[in-house]
PDB file of C-alpha atoms in Angstrom:
ATOM      1  CA  MET A   1      85.110  31.737   4.556  1.00  0.00           C
ATOM      2  CA  GLY A   2      84.997  30.227   0.923  1.00  0.00           C
ATOM      3  CA  SER A   3      87.170  27.839  -0.921  1.00  0.00           C
ATOM      4  CA  ARG A   4      90.827  28.815  -1.966  1.00  0.00           C
ATOM      5  CA  ARG A   5      90.994  30.439  -5.400  1.00  0.00           C
ATOM      6  CA  SER A   6      94.633  30.190  -6.416  1.00  0.00           C
ATOM      7  CA  LEU A   7      96.160  32.304  -9.205  1.00  0.00           C
ATOM      8  CA  VAL A   8      98.904  29.836 -10.313  1.00  0.00           C
ATOM      9  CA  LEU A   9     101.923  31.113 -12.765  1.00  0.00           C
ATOM     10  CA  ASP A  10     105.082  29.160 -13.904  1.00  0.00           C
ATOM     11  CA  GLY A  11     107.465  29.920 -16.450  1.00  0.00           C
ATOM     12  CA  SER A  12     109.826  27.173 -15.678  1.00  0.00           C
ATOM     13  CA  LEU A  13     108.787  25.040 -18.771  1.00  0.00           C
ATOM     14  CA  GLY A  14     109.984  28.080 -21.151  1.00  0.00           C
ATOM     15  CA  TYR A  15     106.191  29.022 -21.614  1.00  0.00           C
ATOM     16  CA  CYS A  16     104.241  30.064 -18.984  1.00  0.00           C
ATOM     17  CA  ILE A  17     101.402  28.340 -17.179  1.00  0.00           C
ATOM     18  CA  VAL A  18      98.492  30.417 -16.204  1.00  0.00           C
ATOM     19  CA  ALA A  19      95.872  29.090 -14.495  1.00  0.00           C
ATOM     20  CA  ILE A  20      93.066  29.678 -11.654  1.00  0.00           C
ATOM     21  CA  VAL A  21      92.749  26.568  -9.422  1.00  0.00           C
ATOM     22  CA  GLU A  22      90.209  26.240  -6.724  1.00  0.00           C
ATOM     23  CA  ASP A  23      90.079  23.997  -3.577  1.00  0.00           C
ATOM     24  CA  HIS A  24      86.578  22.347  -3.507  1.00  0.00           C
ATOM     25  CA  GLU A  25      85.946  20.175  -0.245  1.00  0.00           C
ATOM     26  CA  GLY A  26      89.806  19.232  -0.297  1.00  0.00           C
ATOM     27  CA  ALA A  27      89.975  18.524  -3.966  1.00  0.00           C
ATOM     28  CA  LEU A  28      91.988  20.709  -6.560  1.00  0.00           C
ATOM     29  CA  VAL A  29      90.198  21.895  -9.730  1.00  0.00           C
ATOM     30  CA  CYS A  30      91.725  23.886 -12.305  1.00  0.00           C
ATOM     31  CA  VAL A  31      88.426  26.173 -13.392  1.00  0.00           C
ATOM     32  CA  ALA A  32      90.636  27.983 -15.727  1.00  0.00           C
ATOM     33  CA  GLU A  33      93.782  28.042 -17.938  1.00  0.00           C
ATOM     34  CA  ASP A  34      94.918  30.203 -20.587  1.00  0.00           C
ATOM     35  CA  TYR A  35      96.457  28.628 -23.643  1.00  0.00           C
ATOM     36  CA  LEU A  36      97.437  31.751 -25.451  1.00  0.00           C
ATOM     37  CA  TYR A  37     101.016  30.840 -25.241  1.00  0.00           C
ATOM     38  CA  ASP A  38     101.994  33.510 -27.836  1.00  0.00           C
ATOM     39  CA  GLN A  39     100.556  36.190 -25.966  1.00  0.00           C
ATOM     40  CA  PRO A  40     102.187  38.567 -23.421  1.00  0.00           C
ATOM     41  CA  LEU A  41     102.087  37.436 -19.661  1.00  0.00           C
ATOM     42  CA  LEU A  42      99.791  40.158 -18.347  1.00  0.00           C
ATOM     43  CA  GLN A  43      97.462  39.774 -20.942  1.00  0.00           C
ATOM     44  CA  ARG A  44      96.888  36.211 -20.352  1.00  0.00           C
ATOM     45  CA  ILE A  45      96.594  36.823 -16.890  1.00  0.00           C
ATOM     46  CA  SER A  46      93.887  39.509 -17.362  1.00  0.00           C
ATOM     47  CA  SER A  47      92.006  37.093 -19.463  1.00  0.00           C
ATOM     48  CA  LEU A  48      91.337  35.024 -16.570  1.00  0.00           C
ATOM     49  CA  ALA A  49      90.856  37.801 -13.949  1.00  0.00           C
ATOM     50  CA  PRO A  50      89.473  40.378 -16.491  1.00  0.00           C
ATOM     51  CA  ASP A  51      87.635  42.432 -13.887  1.00  0.00           C
ATOM     52  CA  GLN A  52      87.649  43.439 -10.210  1.00  0.00           C
ATOM     53  CA  ALA A  53      85.175  40.923  -9.033  1.00  0.00           C
ATOM     54  CA  GLU A  54      87.595  38.153 -10.425  1.00  0.00           C
ATOM     55  CA  ARG A  55      90.605  39.355  -8.794  1.00  0.00           C
ATOM     56  CA  ALA A  56      88.872  39.847  -5.714  1.00  0.00           C
ATOM     57  CA  ALA A  57      87.934  36.163  -5.562  1.00  0.00           C
ATOM     58  CA  LEU A  58      91.552  35.296  -5.830  1.00  0.00           C
ATOM     59  CA  THR A  59      92.626  34.065  -2.330  1.00  0.00           C
ATOM     60  CA  ASP A  60      96.602  33.643  -3.005  1.00  0.00           C
ATOM     61  CA  VAL A  61      99.114  33.491  -5.929  1.00  0.00           C
ATOM     62  CA  VAL A  62     101.362  30.473  -6.516  1.00  0.00           C
ATOM     63  CA  VAL A  63     104.284  30.452  -8.256  1.00  0.00           C
ATOM     64  CA  GLY A  64     106.831  27.658  -9.816  1.00  0.00           C
ATOM     65  CA  ASN A  65     110.339  28.553  -8.782  1.00  0.00           C
ATOM     66  CA  GLY A  66     112.433  26.503 -11.201  1.00  0.00           C
ATOM     67  CA  PRO A  67     114.552  24.981 -12.157  1.00  0.00           C
ATOM     68  CA  GLY A  68     114.148  25.526 -15.567  1.00  0.00           C
ATOM     69  CA  SER A  69     113.923  28.234 -18.282  1.00  0.00           C
ATOM     70  CA  TYR A  70     115.811  31.128 -16.599  1.00  0.00           C
ATOM     71  CA  SER A  71     113.949  34.233 -18.172  1.00  0.00           C
ATOM     72  CA  GLY A  72     110.620  32.405 -18.062  1.00  0.00           C
ATOM     73  CA  THR A  73     110.982  31.450 -14.440  1.00  0.00           C
ATOM     74  CA  ARG A  74     111.943  34.998 -13.574  1.00  0.00           C
ATOM     75  CA  VAL A  75     109.201  36.655 -15.462  1.00  0.00           C
ATOM     76  CA  ALA A  76     106.567  34.355 -13.853  1.00  0.00           C
ATOM     77  CA  ALA A  77     108.374  35.062 -10.357  1.00  0.00           C
ATOM     78  CA  SER A  78     107.778  38.757 -10.878  1.00  0.00           C
ATOM     79  CA  ALA A  79     104.515  39.018 -12.309  1.00  0.00           C
ATOM     80  CA  ALA A  80     103.509  36.480  -9.472  1.00  0.00           C
ATOM     81  CA  VAL A  81     105.302  39.027  -6.528  1.00  0.00           C
ATOM     82  CA  GLY A  82     103.323  42.223  -8.212  1.00  0.00           C
ATOM     83  CA  ILE A  83     100.188  40.458  -8.644  1.00  0.00           C
ATOM     84  CA  ALA A  84     100.319  39.306  -4.971  1.00  0.00           C
ATOM     85  CA  THR A  85     101.269  42.868  -3.644  1.00  0.00           C
ATOM     86  CA  ALA A  86      98.982  44.568  -5.651  1.00  0.00           C
ATOM     87  CA  LEU A  87      95.967  42.668  -4.822  1.00  0.00           C
ATOM     88  CA  ALA A  88      97.285  42.390  -0.929  1.00  0.00           C
ATOM     89  CA  ILE A  89      96.970  38.395  -0.989  1.00  0.00           C
ATOM     90  CA  PRO A  90      99.379  35.913  -0.016  1.00  0.00           C
ATOM     91  CA  LEU A  91     102.123  34.562  -2.250  1.00  0.00           C
ATOM     92  CA  ARG A  92     103.438  30.795  -2.113  1.00  0.00           C
ATOM     93  CA  GLU A  93     105.959  29.430  -4.015  1.00  0.00           C
ATOM     94  CA  SER A  94     106.202  25.806  -5.315  1.00  0.00           C
ATOM     95  CA  SER A  95     109.097  23.574  -6.905  1.00  0.00           C
ATOM     96  CA  SER A  96     108.385  23.304 -10.306  1.00  0.00           C
ATOM     97  CA  ASP A  97     110.280  20.357 -11.113  1.00  0.00           C
ATOM     98  CA  HIS A  98     108.984  18.161  -8.298  1.00  0.00           C
ATOM     99  CA  ALA A  99     105.219  19.549  -8.869  1.00  0.00           C
ATOM    100  CA  ILE A 100     105.217  18.852 -12.446  1.00  0.00           C
ATOM    101  CA  TRP A 101     106.867  15.804 -12.159  1.00  0.00           C
ATOM    102  CA  GLN A 102     104.142  14.726  -9.710  1.00  0.00           C
ATOM    103  CA  ALA A 103     101.555  15.676 -12.422  1.00  0.00           C
ATOM    104  CA  ALA A 104     103.315  13.984 -15.402  1.00  0.00           C
ATOM    105  CA  GLN A 105     104.440  10.871 -13.684  1.00  0.00           C
ATOM    106  CA  ARG A 106     106.987  10.064 -16.374  1.00  0.00           C
ATOM    107  CA  SER A 107     110.391  11.700 -17.068  1.00  0.00           C
ATOM    108  CA  PHE A 108     110.505  14.507 -19.241  1.00  0.00           C
ATOM    109  CA  SER A 109     112.978  17.253 -20.319  1.00  0.00           C
ATOM    110  CA  ILE A 110     112.776  21.372 -20.460  1.00  0.00           C
ATOM    111  CA  ALA A 111     114.976  22.709 -23.043  1.00  0.00           C
ATOM    112  CA  LEU A 112     117.730  25.167 -21.451  1.00  0.00           C
ATOM    113  CA  GLY A 113     119.096  26.590 -24.753  1.00  0.00           C
ATOM    114  CA  THR A 114     120.154  25.105 -27.636  1.00  0.00           C
ATOM    115  CA  ARG A 115     122.924  22.432 -26.420  1.00  0.00           C
ATOM    116  CA  GLU A 116     121.541  21.422 -22.831  1.00  0.00           C
ATOM    117  CA  SER A 117     117.976  20.219 -21.380  1.00  0.00           C
ATOM    118  CA  LEU A 118     116.799  19.772 -17.722  1.00  0.00           C
ATOM    119  CA  GLU A 119     116.084  16.021 -17.287  1.00  0.00           C
ATOM    120  CA  VAL A 120     113.516  15.830 -14.668  1.00  0.00           C
ATOM    121  CA  SER A 121     112.645  12.215 -12.910  1.00  0.00           C
ATOM    122  CA  GLU A 122     111.249  11.133  -9.591  1.00  0.00           C
ATOM    123  CA  SER A 123     114.985  11.664  -8.188  1.00  0.00           C
ATOM    124  CA  GLY A 124     115.100  15.222  -9.403  1.00  0.00           C
ATOM    125  CA  ALA A 125     116.287  17.627 -11.923  1.00  0.00           C
ATOM    126  CA  LEU A 126     119.764  17.317 -13.709  1.00  0.00           C
ATOM    127  CA  VAL A 127     121.534  19.285 -16.457  1.00  0.00           C
ATOM    128  CA  VAL A 128     121.794  17.243 -19.681  1.00  0.00           C
ATOM    129  CA  SER A 129     122.712  17.154 -23.411  1.00  0.00           C
ATOM    130  CA  ARG A 130     119.788  17.866 -25.640  1.00  0.00           C
ATOM    131  CA  GLU A 131     120.439  14.610 -27.520  1.00  0.00           C
ATOM    132  CA  SER A 132     120.240  12.428 -24.560  1.00  0.00           C
ATOM    133  CA  ALA A 133     117.106  14.250 -23.125  1.00  0.00           C
ATOM    134  CA  SER A 134     113.836  12.827 -22.704  1.00  0.00           C
ATOM    135  CA  PRO A 135     110.804  14.176 -24.457  1.00  0.00           C
ATOM    136  CA  HIS A 136     109.924  17.886 -23.550  1.00  0.00           C
ATOM    137  CA  PHE A 137     106.795  18.177 -21.395  1.00  0.00           C
ATOM    138  CA  ALA A 138     104.221  19.496 -23.820  1.00  0.00           C
ATOM    139  CA  HIS A 139     102.006  22.220 -23.627  1.00  0.00           C
ATOM    140  CA  GLU A 140      98.871  20.006 -23.749  1.00  0.00           C
ATOM    141  CA  GLU A 141     100.226  18.149 -20.620  1.00  0.00           C
ATOM    142  CA  SER A 142     100.307  21.528 -18.567  1.00  0.00           C
ATOM    143  CA  ARG A 143      96.384  21.686 -19.115  1.00  0.00           C
ATOM    144  CA  GLY A 144      95.342  22.100 -15.443  1.00  0.00           C
ATOM    145  CA  VAL A 145      97.149  19.142 -13.974  1.00  0.00           C
ATOM    146  CA  ALA A 146     100.479  20.747 -13.442  1.00  0.00           C
ATOM    147  CA  ALA A 147      98.767  23.764 -12.234  1.00  0.00           C
ATOM    148  CA  CYS A 148      96.873  21.779  -9.638  1.00  0.00           C
ATOM    149  CA  ALA A 149      99.870  19.925  -8.515  1.00  0.00           C
ATOM    150  CA  LEU A 150     101.985  23.198  -8.155  1.00  0.00           C
ATOM    151  CA  VAL A 151      99.274  24.467  -5.741  1.00  0.00           C
ATOM    152  CA  ARG A 152      99.300  20.756  -3.753  1.00  0.00           C
ATOM    153  CA  GLU A 153     103.101  21.134  -3.304  1.00  0.00           C
ATOM    154  CA  ALA A 154     103.059  25.000  -2.502  1.00  0.00           C
ATOM    155  CA  GLY A 155     104.783  25.859   0.588  1.00  0.00           C
ATOM    156  CA  ASP A 156     103.842  28.669   3.194  1.00  0.00           C
ATOM    157  CA  VAL A 157     103.518  32.143   2.364  1.00  0.00           C
ATOM    158  CA  VAL A 158     106.468  33.880   1.256  1.00  0.00           C
ATOM    159  CA  ALA A 159     107.489  37.495   1.091  1.00  0.00           C
ATOM    160  CA  HIS A 160     109.803  36.973  -2.080  1.00  0.00           C
ATOM    161  CA  VAL A 161     110.491  34.222  -4.463  1.00  0.00           C
ATOM    162  CA  THR A 162     113.505  32.013  -4.046  1.00  0.00           C
ATOM    163  CA  LEU A 163     114.377  31.173  -7.657  1.00  0.00           C
ATOM    164  CA  ARG A 164     116.132  27.720  -8.442  1.00  0.00           C
ATOM    165  CA  TYR A 165     118.195  27.314 -11.331  1.00  0.00           C
ATOM    166  CA  PRO A 166     119.577  24.203 -12.764  1.00  0.00           C
ATOM    167  CA  ALA A 167     123.099  24.851 -12.504  1.00  0.00           C
ATOM    168  CA  PRO A 168     125.401  27.473 -11.711  1.00  0.00           C
ATOM    169  CA  ALA A 169     125.468  30.726 -13.696  1.00  0.00           C
ATOM    170  CA  ARG A 170     127.891  30.284 -16.418  1.00  0.00           C
ATOM    171  CA  GLY A 171     131.475  31.651 -15.564  1.00  0.00           C
ATOM    172  CA  SER A 172     130.901  31.466 -11.688  1.00  0.00           C
ATOM    173  CA  GLU A 173     132.421  27.711 -11.845  1.00  0.00           C
ATOM    174  CA  GLY A 174     135.896  29.140 -10.538  1.00  0.00           C
ATOM    175  CA  GLN A 175     134.568  31.320  -7.931  1.00  0.00           C
TER     176      GLN A 175
END
């Protein structure tokens, strides 16, 4: 069997990491990452795996399951489930905050709307006001390093993605 070749998706940052990571003799290497953040997600994925041969070379799909951007996490998870099903390859999920902290090795924040941010540190993630948040995780920082960390932290094969949200849904506090 050849080396593992994973399609990696993570929308928790508000933009989606789209990458292909290969395992070369135990070392994870990001061999391709799409930086066209303003393009539709499926178009970005297609640019990395444009033909049947490229898609057939994928051995699994790894998706970040949050916490982070509510919409981004859901869109990436939906795409990951659909692609894994269509290609009949395993789906694995990874804790976005933990994996990306491992890659960055510094505290950072993810914008959650206009008033709040998700503060990510070694001890976990916490919702804070935007004024007290650390600098955001920049697009440039996701270049391959975060994608490799997501693959490294991915768990066993799953049938569905269990999304992790930073806080209970608004309005559910009294329930």
